[in-house]
Coordinates of N, CA and C in Angstrom, one line a residue:
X1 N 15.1 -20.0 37.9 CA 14.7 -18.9 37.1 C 14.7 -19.4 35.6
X2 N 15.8 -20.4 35.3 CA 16.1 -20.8 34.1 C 14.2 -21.5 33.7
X3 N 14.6 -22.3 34.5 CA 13.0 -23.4 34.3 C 11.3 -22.2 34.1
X4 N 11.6 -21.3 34.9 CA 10.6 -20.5 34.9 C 10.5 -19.8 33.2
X5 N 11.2 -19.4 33.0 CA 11.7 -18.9 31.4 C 11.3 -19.8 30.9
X6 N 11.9 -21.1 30.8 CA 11.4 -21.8 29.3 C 10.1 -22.4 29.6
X7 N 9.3 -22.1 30.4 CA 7.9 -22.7 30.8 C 7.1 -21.3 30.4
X8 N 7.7 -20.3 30.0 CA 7.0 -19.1 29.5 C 7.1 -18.9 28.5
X9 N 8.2 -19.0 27.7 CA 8.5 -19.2 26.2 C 7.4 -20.7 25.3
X10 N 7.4 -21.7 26.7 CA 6.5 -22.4 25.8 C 5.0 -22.1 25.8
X11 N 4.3 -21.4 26.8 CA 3.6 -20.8 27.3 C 3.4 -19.4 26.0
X12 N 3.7 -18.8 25.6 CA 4.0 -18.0 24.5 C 3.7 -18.6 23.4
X13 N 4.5 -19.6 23.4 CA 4.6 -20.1 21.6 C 2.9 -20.6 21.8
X14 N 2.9 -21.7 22.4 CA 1.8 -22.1 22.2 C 0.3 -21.1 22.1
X15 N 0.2 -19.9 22.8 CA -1.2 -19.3 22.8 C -0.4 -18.7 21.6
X16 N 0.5 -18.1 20.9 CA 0.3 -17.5 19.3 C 0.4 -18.4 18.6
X17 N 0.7 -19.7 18.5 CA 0.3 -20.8 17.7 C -1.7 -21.0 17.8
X18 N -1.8 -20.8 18.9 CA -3.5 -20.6 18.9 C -4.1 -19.6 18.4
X19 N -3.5 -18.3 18.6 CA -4.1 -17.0 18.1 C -3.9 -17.6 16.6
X20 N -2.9 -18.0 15.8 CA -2.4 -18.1 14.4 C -3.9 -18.9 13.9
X21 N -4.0 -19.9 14.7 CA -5.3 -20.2 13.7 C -6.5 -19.9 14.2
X22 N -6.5 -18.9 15.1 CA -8.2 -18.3 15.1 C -8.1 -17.1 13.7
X23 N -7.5 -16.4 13.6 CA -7.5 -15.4 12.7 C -7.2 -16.3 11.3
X24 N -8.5 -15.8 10.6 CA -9.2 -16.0 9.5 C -8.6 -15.8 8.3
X25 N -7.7 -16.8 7.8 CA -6.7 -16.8 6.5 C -7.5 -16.1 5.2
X26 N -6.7 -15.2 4.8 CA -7.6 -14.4 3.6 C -7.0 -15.1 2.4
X27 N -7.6 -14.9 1.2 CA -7.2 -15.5 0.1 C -6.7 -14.5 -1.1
X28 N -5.6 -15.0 -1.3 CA -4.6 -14.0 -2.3 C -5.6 -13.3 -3.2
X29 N -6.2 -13.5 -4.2 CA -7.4 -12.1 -4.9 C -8.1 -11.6 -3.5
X30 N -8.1 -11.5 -2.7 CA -8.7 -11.2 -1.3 C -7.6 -9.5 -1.2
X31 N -6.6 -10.5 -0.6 CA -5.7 -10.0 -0.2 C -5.2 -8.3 -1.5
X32 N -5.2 -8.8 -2.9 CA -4.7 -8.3 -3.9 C -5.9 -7.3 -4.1
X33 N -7.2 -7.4 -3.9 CA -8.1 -6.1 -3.6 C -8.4 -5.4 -2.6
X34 N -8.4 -6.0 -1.5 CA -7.8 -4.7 -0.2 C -6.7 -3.8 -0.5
X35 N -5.8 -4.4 -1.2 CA -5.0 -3.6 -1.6 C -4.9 -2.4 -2.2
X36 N -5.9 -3.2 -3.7 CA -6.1 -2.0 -4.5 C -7.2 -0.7 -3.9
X37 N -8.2 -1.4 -3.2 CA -9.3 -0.7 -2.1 C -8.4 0.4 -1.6
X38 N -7.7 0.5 -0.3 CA -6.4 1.1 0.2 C -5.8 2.0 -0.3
X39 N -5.1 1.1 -1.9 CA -4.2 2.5 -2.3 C -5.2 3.5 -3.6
X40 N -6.3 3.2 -4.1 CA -6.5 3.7 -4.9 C -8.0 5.1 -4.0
X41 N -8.6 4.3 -2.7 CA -8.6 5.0 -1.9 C -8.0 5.9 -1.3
X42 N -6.7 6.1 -0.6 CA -6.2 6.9 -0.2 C -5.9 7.8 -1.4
X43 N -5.4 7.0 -2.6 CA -4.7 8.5 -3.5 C -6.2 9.4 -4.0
X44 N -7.7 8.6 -4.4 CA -8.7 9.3 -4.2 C -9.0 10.5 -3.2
X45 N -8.7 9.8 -2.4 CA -9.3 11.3 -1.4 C -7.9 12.3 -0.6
X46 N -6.4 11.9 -1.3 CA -5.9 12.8 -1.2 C -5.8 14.0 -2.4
X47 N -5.9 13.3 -3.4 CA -5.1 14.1 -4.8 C -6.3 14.9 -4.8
X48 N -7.7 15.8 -4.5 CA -8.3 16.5 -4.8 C -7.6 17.5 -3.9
X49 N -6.8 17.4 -3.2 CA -6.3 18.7 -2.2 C -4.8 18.8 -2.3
X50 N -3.9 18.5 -3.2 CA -3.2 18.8 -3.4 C -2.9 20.0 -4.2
X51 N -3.1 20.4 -5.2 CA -3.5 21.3 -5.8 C -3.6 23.0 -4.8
X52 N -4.5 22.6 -4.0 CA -4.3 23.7 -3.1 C -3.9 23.7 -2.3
X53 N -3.0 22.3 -1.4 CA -1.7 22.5 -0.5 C -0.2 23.2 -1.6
X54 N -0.5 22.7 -2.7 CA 0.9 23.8 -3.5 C 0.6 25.1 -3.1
X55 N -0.8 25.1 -4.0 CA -0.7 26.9 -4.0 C -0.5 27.4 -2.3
X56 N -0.8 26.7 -1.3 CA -0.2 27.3 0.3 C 1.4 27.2 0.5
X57 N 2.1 26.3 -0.3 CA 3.3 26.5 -0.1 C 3.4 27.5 -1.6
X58 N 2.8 28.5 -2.1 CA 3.1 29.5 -2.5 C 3.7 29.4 -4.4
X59 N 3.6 27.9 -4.7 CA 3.9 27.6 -6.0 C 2.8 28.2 -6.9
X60 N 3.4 28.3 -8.1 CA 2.5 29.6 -9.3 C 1.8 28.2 -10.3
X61 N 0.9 28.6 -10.7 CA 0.1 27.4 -11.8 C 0.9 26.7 -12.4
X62 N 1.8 27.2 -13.4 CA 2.7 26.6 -14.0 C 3.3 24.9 -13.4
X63 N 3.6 25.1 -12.2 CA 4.3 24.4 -11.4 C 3.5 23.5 -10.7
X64 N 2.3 24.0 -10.1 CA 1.4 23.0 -10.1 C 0.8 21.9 -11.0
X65 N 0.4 23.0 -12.1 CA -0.2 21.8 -12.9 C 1.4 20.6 -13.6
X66 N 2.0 21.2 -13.3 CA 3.7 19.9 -13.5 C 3.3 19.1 -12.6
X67 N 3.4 19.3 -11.6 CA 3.2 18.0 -10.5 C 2.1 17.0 -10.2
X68 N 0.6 18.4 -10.5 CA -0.2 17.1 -10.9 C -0.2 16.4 -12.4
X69 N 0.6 16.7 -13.0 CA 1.0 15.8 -14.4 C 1.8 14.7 -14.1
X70 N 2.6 14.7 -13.2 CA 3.1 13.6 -13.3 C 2.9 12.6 -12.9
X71 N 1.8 12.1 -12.2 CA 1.3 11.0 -12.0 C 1.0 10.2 -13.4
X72 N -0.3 10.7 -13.7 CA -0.5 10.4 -15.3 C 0.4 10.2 -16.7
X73 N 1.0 11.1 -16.2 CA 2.3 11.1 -17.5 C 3.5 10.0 -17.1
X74 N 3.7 9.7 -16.2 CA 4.1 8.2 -15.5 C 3.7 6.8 -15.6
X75 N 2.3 6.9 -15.8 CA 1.4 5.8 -16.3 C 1.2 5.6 -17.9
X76 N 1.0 7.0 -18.3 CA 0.6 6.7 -20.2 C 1.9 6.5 -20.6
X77 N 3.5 6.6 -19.9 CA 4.3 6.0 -20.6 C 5.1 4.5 -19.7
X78 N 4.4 4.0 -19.2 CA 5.0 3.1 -18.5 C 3.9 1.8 -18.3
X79 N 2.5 2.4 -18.4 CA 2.4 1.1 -18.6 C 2.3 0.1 -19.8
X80 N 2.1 0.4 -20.8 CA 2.4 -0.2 -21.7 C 4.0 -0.8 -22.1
X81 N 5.2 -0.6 -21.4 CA 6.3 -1.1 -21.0 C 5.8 -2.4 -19.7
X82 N 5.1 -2.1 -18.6 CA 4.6 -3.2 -17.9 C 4.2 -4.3 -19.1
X83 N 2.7 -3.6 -19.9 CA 2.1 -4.9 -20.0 C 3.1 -5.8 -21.3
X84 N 4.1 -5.2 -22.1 CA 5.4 -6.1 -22.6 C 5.8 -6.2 -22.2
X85 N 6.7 -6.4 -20.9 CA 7.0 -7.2 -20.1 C 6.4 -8.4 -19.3
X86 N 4.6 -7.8 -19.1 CA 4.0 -9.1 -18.7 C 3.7 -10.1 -20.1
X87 N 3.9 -10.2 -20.9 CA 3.0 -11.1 -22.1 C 4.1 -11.6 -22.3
X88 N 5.3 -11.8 -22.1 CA 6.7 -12.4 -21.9 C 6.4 -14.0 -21.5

């Protein structure tokens, strides 16, 4: 049983050592704009409906327009703290 095991384990390694180099290595700016694709997509086509998921959980304008503020009011004071820290 022992022998059967490690003739499967090598059997293993070896076809995902094979699978590893069929799939097609992306390249880091590759990689760093799917990213941005992804997340600036999803927040695109979520953030037009939040607004009216508040008002279903029954929140008054006031309170909405706070929440959609904060995204933006997050960024106009923070990134300019990023980019002094990047020119470092």
């Amino acid at each position: 049983d022992t022998v059967d095991a490690n003739a499967n384990a090598n059997i293993d390694a070896r076809s995902l050592s094979e699978t590893k180099s069929k799939i097609p290595s992306l390249s880091i700016p590759m990689l760093i704009r799917i990213l941005f694709l992804t997340y600036y997509g999803s927040l695109g086509s979520i953030m037009p409906y939040l607004p009216v998921y508040y008002h279903s959980l029954g929140h008054g304008g006031l309170i909405i327009g706070t929440l959609g503020a904060v995204k933006p009011l997050t960024t106009f004071l923070v990134a300019p703290i990023w980019g002094i820290l990047s020119d470092r």
